[in-house]
PDB file of C-alpha atoms and ligand atoms in Angstrom:
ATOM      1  CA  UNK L1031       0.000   0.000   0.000  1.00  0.00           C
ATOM      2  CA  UNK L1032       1.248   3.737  -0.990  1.00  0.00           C
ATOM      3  CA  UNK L1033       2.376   5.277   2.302  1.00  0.00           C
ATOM      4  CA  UNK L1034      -0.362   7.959   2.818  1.00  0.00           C
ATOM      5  CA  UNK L1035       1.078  11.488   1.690  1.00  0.00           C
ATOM      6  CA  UNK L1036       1.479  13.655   5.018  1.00  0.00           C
ATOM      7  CA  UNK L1037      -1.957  15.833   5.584  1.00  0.00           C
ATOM      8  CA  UNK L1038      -0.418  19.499   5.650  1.00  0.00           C
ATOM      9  CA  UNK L1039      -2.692  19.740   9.024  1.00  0.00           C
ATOM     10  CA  UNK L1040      -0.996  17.232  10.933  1.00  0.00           C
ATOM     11  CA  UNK L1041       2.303  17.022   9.387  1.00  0.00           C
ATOM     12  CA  UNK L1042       4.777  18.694  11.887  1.00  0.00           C
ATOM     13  CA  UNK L1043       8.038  18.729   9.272  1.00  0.00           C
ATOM     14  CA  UNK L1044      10.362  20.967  10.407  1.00  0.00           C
ATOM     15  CA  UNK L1045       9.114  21.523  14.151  1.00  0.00           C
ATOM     16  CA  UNK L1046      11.017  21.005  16.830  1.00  0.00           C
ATOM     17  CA  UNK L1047       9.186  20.044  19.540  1.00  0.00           C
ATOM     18  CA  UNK L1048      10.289  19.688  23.501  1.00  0.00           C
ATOM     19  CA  UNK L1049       8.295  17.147  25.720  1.00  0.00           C
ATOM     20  CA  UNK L1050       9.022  17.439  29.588  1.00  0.00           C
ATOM     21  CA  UNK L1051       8.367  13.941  31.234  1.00  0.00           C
ATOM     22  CA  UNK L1052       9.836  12.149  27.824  1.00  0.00           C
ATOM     23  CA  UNK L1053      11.421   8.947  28.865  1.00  0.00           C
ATOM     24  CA  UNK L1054       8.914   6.702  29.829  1.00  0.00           C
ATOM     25  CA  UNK L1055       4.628   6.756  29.731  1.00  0.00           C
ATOM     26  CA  UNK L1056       2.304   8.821  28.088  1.00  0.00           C
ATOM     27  CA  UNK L1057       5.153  11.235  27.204  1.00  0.00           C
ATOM     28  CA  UNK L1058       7.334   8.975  25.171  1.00  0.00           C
ATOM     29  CA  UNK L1059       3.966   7.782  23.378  1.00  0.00           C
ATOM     30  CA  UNK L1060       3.530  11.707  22.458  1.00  0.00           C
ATOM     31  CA  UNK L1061       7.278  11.990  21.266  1.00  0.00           C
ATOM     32  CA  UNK L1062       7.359   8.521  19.236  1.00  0.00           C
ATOM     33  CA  UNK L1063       3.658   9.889  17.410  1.00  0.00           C
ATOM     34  CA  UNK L1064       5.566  13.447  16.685  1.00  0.00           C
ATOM     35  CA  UNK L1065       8.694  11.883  15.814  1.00  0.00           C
ATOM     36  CA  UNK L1066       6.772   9.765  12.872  1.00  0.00           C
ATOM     37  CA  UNK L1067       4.896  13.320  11.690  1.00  0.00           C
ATOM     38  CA  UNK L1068       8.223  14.859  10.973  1.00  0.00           C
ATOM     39  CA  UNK L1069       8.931  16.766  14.246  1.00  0.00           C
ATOM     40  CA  UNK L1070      12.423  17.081  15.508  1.00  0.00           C
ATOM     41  CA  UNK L1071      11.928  15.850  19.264  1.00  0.00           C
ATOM     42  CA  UNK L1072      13.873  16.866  22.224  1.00  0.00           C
ATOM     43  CA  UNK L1073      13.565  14.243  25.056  1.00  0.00           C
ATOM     44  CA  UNK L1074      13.234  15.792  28.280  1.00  0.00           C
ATOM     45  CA  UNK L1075      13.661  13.601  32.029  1.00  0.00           C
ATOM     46  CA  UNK L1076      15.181  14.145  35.668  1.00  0.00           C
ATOM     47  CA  UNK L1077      18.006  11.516  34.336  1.00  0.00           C
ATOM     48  CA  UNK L1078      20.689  13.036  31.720  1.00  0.00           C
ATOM     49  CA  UNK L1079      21.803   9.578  30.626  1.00  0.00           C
ATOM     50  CA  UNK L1080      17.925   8.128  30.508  1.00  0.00           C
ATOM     51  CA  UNK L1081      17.119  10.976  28.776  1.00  0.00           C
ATOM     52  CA  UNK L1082      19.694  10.484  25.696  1.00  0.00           C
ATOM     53  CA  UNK L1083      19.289   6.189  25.884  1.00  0.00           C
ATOM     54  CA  UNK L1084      15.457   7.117  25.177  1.00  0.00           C
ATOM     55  CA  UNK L1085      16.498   9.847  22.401  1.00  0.00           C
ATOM     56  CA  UNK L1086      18.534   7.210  20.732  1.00  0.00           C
ATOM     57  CA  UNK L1087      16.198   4.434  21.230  1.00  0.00           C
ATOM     58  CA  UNK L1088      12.980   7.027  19.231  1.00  0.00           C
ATOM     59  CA  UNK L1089      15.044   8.701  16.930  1.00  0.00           C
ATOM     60  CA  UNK L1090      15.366  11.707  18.635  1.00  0.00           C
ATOM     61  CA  UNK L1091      18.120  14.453  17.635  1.00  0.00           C
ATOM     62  CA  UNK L1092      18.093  16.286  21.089  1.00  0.00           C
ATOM     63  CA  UNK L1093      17.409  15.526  24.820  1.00  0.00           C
ATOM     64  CA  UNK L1094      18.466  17.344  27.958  1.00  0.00           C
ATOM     65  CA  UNK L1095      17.360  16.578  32.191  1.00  0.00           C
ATOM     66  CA  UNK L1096      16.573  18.736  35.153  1.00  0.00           C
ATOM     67  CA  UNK L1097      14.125  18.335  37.916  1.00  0.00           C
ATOM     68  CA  UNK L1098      11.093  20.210  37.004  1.00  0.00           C
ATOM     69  CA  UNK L1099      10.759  20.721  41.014  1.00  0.00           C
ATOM     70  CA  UNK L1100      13.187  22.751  40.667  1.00  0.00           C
ATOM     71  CA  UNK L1101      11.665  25.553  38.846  1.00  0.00           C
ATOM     72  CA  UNK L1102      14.530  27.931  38.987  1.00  0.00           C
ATOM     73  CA  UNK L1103      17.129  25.152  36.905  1.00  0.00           C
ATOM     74  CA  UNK L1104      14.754  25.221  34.405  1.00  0.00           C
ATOM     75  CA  UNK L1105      15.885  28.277  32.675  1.00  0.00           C
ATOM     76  CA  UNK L1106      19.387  27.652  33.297  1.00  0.00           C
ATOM     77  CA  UNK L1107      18.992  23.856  31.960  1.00  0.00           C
ATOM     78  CA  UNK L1108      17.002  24.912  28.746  1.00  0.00           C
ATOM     79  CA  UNK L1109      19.604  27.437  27.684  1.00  0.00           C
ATOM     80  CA  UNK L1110      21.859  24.530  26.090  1.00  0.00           C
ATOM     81  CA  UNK L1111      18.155  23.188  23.852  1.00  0.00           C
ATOM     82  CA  UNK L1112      17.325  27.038  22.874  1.00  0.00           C
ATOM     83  CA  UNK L1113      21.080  27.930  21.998  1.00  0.00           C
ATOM     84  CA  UNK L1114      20.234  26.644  18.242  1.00  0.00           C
ATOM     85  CA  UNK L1115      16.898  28.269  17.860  1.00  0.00           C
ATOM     86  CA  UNK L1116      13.250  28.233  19.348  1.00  0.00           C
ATOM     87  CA  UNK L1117      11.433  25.873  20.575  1.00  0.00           C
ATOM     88  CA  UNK L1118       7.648  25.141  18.249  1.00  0.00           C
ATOM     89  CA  UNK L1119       5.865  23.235  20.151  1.00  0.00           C
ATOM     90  CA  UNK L1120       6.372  22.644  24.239  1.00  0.00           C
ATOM     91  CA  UNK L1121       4.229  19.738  25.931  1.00  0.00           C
ATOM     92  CA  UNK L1122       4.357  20.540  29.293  1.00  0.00           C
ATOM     93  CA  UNK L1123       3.890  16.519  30.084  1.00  0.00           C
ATOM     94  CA  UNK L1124       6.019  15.765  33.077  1.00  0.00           C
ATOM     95  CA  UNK L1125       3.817  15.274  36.056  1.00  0.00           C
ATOM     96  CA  UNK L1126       3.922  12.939  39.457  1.00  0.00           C
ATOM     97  CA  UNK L1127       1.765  11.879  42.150  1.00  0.00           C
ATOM     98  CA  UNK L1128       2.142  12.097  45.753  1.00  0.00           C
ATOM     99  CA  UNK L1129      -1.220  10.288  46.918  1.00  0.00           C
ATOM    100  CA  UNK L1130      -2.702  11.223  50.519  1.00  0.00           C
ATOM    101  CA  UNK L1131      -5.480  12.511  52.456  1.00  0.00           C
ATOM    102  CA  UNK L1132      -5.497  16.018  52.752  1.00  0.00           C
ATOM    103  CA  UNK L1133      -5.034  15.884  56.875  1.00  0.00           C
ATOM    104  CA  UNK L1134      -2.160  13.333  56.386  1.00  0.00           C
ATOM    105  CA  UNK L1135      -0.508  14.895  53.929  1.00  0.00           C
ATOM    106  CA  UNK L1136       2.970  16.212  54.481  1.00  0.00           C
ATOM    107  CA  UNK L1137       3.417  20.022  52.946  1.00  0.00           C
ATOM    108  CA  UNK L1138       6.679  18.412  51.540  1.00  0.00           C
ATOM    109  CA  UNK L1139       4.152  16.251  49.327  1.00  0.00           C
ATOM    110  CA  UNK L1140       1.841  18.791  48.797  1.00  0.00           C
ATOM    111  CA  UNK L1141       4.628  21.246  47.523  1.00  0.00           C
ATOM    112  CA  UNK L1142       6.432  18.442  45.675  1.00  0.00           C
ATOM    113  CA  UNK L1143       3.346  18.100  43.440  1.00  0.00           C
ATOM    114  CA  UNK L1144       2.661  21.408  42.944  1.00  0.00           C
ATOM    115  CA  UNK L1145       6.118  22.465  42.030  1.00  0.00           C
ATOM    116  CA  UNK L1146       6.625  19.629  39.465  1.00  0.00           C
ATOM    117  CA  UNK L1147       2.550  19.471  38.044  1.00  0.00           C
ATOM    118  CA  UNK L1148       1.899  23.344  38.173  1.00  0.00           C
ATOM    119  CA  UNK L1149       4.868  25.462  38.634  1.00  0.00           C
ATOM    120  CA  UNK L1150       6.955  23.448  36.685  1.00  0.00           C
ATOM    121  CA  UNK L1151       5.229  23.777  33.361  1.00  0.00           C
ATOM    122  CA  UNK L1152       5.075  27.687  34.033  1.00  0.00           C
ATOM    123  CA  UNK L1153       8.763  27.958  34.548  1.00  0.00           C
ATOM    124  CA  UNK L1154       9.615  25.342  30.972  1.00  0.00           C
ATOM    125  CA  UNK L1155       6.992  27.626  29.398  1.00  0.00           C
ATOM    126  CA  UNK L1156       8.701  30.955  30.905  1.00  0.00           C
ATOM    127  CA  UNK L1157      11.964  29.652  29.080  1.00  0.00           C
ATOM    128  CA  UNK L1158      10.730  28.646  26.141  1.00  0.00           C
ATOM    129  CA  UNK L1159       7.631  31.178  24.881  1.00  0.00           C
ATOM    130  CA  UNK L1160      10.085  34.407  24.114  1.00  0.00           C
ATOM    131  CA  UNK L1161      11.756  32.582  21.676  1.00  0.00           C
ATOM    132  CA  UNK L1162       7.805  31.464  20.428  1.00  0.00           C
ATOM    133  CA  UNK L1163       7.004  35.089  20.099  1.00  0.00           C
ATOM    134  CA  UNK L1164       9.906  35.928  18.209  1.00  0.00           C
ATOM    135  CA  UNK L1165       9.540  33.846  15.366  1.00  0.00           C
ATOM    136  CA  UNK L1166       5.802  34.840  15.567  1.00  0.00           C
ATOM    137  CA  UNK L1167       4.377  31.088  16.236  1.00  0.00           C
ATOM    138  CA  UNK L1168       3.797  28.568  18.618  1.00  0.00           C
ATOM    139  CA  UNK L1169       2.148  25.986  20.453  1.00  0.00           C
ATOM    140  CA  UNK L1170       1.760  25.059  24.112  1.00  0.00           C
ATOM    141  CA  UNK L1171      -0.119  21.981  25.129  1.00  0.00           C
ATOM    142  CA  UNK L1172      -0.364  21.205  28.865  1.00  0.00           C
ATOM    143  CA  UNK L1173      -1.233  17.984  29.786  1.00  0.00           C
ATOM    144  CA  UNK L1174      -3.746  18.365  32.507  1.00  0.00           C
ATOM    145  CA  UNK L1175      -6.213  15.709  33.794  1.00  0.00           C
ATOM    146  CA  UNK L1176      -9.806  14.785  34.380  1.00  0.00           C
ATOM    147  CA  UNK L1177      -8.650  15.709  38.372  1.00  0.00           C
ATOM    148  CA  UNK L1178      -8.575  19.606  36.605  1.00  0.00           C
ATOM    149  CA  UNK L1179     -12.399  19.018  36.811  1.00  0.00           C
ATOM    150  CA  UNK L1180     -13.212  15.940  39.019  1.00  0.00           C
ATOM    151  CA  UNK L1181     -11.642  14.277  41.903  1.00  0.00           C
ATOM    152  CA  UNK L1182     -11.688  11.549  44.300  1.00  0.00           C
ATOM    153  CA  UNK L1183     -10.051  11.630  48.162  1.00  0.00           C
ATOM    154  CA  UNK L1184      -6.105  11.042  48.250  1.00  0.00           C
ATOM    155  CA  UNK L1185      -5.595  13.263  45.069  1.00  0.00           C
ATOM    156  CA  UNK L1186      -6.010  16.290  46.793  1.00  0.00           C
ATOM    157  CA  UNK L1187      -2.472  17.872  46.028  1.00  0.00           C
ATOM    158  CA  UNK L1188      -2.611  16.766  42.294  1.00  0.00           C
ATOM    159  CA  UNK L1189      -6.294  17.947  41.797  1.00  0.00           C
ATOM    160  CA  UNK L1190      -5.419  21.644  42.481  1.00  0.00           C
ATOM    161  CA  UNK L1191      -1.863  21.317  40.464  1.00  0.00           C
ATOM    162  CA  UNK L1192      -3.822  20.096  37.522  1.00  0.00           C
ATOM    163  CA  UNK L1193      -7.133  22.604  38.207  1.00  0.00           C
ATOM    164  CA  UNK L1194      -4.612  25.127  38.231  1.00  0.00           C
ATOM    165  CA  UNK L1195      -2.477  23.756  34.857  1.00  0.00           C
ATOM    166  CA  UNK L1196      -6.129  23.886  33.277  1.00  0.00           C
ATOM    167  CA  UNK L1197      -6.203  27.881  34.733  1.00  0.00           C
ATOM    168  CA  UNK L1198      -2.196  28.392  33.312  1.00  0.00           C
ATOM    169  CA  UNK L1199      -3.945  27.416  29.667  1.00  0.00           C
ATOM    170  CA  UNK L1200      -6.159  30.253  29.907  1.00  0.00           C
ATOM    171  CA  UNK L1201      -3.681  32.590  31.227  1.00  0.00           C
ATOM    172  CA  UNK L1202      -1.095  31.421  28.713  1.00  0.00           C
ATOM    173  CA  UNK L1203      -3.882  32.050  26.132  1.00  0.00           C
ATOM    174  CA  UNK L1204      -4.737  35.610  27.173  1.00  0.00           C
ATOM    175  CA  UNK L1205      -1.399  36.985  27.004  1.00  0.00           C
ATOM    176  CA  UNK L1206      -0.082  35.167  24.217  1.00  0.00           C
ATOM    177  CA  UNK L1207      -2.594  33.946  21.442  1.00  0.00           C
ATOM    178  CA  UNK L1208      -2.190  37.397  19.936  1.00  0.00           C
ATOM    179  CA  UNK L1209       1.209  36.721  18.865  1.00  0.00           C
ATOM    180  CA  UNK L1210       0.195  33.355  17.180  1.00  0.00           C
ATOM    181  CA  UNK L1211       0.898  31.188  20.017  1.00  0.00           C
ATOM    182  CA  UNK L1212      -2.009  28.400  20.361  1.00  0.00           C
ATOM    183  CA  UNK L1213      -2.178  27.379  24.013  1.00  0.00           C
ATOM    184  CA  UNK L1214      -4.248  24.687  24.976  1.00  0.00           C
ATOM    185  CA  UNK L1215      -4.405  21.731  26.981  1.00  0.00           C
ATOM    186  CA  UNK L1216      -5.588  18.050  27.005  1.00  0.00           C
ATOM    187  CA  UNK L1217      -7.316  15.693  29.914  1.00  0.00           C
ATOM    188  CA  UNK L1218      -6.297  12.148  30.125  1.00  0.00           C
ATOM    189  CA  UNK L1219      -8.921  10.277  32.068  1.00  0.00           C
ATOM    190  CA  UNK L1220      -7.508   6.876  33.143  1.00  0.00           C
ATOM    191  CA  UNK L1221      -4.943   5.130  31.518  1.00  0.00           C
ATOM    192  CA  UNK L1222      -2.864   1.660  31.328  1.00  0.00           C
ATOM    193  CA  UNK L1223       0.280   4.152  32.818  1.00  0.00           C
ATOM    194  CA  UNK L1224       3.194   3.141  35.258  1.00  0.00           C
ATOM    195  CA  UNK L1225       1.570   6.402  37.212  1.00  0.00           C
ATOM    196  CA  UNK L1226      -1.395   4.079  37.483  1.00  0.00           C
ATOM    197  CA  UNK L1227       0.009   0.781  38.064  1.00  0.00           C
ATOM    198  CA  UNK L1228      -0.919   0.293  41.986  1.00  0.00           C
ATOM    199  CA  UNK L1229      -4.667   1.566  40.782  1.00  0.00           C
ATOM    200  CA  UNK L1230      -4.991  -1.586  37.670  1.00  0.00           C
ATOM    201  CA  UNK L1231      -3.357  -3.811  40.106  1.00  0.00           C
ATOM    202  CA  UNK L1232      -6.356  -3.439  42.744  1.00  0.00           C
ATOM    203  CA  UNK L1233      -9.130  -5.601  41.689  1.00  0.00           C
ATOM    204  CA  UNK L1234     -11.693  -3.119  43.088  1.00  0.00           C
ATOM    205  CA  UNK L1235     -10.175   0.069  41.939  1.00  0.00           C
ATOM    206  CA  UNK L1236     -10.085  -1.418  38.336  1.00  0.00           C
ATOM    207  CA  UNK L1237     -13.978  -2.351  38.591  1.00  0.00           C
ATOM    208  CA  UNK L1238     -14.887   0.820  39.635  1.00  0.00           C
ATOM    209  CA  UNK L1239     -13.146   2.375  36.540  1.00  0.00           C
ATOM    210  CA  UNK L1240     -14.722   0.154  33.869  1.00  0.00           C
ATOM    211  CA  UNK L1241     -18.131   0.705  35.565  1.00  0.00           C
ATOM    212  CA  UNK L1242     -16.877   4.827  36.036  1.00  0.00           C
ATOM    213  CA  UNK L1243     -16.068   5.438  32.653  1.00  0.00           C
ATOM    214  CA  UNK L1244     -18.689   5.653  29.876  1.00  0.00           C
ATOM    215  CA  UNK L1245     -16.702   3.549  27.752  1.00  0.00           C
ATOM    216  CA  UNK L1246     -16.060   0.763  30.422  1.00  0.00           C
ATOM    217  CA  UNK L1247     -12.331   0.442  30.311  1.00  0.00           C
ATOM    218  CA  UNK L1248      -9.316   2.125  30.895  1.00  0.00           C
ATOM    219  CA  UNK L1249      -7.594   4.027  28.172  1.00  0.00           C
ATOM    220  CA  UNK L1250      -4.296   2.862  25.748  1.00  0.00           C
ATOM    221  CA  UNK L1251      -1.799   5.834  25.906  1.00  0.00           C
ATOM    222  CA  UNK L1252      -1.762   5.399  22.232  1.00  0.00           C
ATOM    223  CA  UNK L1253      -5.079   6.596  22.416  1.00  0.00           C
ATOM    224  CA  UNK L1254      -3.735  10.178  23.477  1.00  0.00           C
ATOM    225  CA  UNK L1255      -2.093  10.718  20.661  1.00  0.00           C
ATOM    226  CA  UNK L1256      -4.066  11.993  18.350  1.00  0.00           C
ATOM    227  CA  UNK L1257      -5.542  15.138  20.426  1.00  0.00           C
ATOM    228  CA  UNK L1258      -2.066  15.823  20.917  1.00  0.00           C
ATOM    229  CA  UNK L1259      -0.913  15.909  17.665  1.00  0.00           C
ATOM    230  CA  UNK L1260      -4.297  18.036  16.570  1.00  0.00           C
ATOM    231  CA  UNK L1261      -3.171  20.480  19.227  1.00  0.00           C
ATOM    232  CA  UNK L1262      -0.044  20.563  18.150  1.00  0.00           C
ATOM    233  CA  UNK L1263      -0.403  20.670  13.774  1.00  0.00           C
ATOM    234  CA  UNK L1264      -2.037  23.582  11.889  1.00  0.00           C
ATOM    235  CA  UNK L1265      -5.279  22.092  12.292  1.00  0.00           C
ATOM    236  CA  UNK L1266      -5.415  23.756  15.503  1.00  0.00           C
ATOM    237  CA  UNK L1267      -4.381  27.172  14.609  1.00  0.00           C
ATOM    238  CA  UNK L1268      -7.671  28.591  16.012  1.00  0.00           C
ATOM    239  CA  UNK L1269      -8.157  27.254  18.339  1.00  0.00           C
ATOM    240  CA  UNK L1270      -7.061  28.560  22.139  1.00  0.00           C
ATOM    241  CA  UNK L1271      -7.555  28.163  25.292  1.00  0.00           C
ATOM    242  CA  UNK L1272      -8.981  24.812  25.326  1.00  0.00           C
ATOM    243  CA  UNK L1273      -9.006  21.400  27.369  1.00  0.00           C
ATOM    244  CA  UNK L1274      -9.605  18.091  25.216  1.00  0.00           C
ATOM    245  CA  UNK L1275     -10.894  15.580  27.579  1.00  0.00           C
ATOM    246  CA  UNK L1276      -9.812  11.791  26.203  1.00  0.00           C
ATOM    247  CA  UNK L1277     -11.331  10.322  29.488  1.00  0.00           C
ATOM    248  CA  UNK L1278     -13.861   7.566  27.639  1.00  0.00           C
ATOM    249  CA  UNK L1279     -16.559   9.826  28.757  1.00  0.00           C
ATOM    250  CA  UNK L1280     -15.662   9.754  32.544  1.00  0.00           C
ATOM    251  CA  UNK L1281     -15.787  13.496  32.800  1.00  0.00           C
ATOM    252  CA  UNK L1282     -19.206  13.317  30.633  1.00  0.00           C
ATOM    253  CA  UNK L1283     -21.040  11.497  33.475  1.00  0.00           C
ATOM    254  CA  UNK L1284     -22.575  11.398  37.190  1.00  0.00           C
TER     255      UNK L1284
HETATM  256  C1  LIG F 962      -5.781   8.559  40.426  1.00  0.00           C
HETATM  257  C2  LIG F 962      -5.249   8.621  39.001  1.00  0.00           C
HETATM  258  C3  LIG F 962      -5.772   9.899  38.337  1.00  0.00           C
HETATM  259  C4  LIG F 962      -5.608   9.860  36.793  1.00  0.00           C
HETATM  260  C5  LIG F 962      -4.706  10.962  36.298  1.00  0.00           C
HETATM  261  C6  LIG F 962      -4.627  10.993  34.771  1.00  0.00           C
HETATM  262  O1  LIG F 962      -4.986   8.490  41.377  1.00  0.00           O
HETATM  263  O2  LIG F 962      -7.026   8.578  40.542  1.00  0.00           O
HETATM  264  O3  LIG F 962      -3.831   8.604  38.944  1.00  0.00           O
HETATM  265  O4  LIG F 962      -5.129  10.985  38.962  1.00  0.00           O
HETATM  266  O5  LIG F 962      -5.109   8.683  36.309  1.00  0.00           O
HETATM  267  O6  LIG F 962      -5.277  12.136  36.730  1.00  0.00           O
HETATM  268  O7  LIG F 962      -5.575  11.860  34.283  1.00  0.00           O
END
């Protein structure tokens, strides 16, 4: 069969794109998918040498680590990626869970996920959006979460990090959709992820989910790729400010 010729909308030729949380999950999915449209991937992780094994296992040209905790090595860490030009499209993917009442939690693991979910993304984006604006385009997709809506006890700390990411997409969009920078977001519901593994190994929690969600099963992070890659082609040129839910209908129902 003819290989299909690449749809101008989704073909991302000639983008480079940088994907925090790269290495492993639902991020490496993303960078594989943008990898095979063209895009020049730079695979982002706390690990340097992860980080470049993972590059050279995708195909990817570029990768660089820091801990997105650390908000203020972000800039520092992102000069080495920007040094040959800007960045087109930023996934602000990286994300972590530090699950707990709210009375037991420790403000070390409230802060930890709030850092890394919330301010993290604002500090990669901080770094990376001048160099959006001076070339006059860009796009910003921040990977937020059903929790940015919905929520269950023991998420507390990583419901408001990703209400708040959903919040950063509409101040992102204010500020910068005038100089051709898309900013949007999109909501995994539950997926088959390693950040989910203790929840698909309990028997009860993994009932609940099929009989939760509208479609009855949990999702395949392949299955995230293609709002991603909408959000990030031409197709999505208009379109700001936005969170894709790709939740089987969880969010959609009582
Ligand atoms: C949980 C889950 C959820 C979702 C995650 C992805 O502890 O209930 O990890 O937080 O899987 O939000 O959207």
């Amino acid at each position: 069969m003819t290989p299909l010729r690449p749809d101008p909308l989704f073909n991302l030729s000639g983008r480079r794109a940088l994907i925090t949380g790269s290495t492993r999950g639902l991020g490496r999915v993303m960078a594989e998918a943008m990898i095979a449209r063209g895009a020049a991937v730079v695979v982002h992780g706390r690990d340097a040498d992860t980080a470049r094994q993972v590059a050279a296992e995708i195909g990817a040209a570029e990768s660089c680590a820091f801990d997105l905790g650390q908000a203020e090595a972000a800039g520092p860490a992102l000069a080495g990626v920007l040094a040959p030009g800007p960045i087109d499209i930023l996934v602000n993917n990286a994300g972590l869970h530090r699950r707990g009442k709210l009375l037991d939690l420790s403000l070390a693991d409230w802060r930890t996920v709030l850092d890394t979910n919330l301010t993290g993304a604002f500090a990669v984006a901080r770094a990376v959006v001048p160099g959006m604006i001076a070339q006059g385009h860009g796009k910003v997709i921040n990977i937020c979460s059903l929790m940015s809506e919905l929520g269950r006890p023991t998420t507390g700390n990583y419901m408001a990090a990703k209400g708040g990411l959903k919040m950063l997409t509409r101040a992102m969009t204010v500020e910068w959709a005038h100089h051709n920078i898309q900013a949007n977001a999109v909501g995994p519901g539950y997926f088959a992820t390693e950040l989910n593994a203790p929840l698909i190994a309990d028997a009860k929690f993994d009932a609940w989910i099929k009989a939760r969600t509208p479609a009855g099963r949990w999702g395949d992070p392949s299955e995230l790729v293609g709002a991603v890659i909408f959000l990030a082609s031409p197709a999505s040129n208009y379109v700001n400010g936005q969170l894709l839910f790709v939740d089987g209908g969880i969010t959609a129902a009582i």
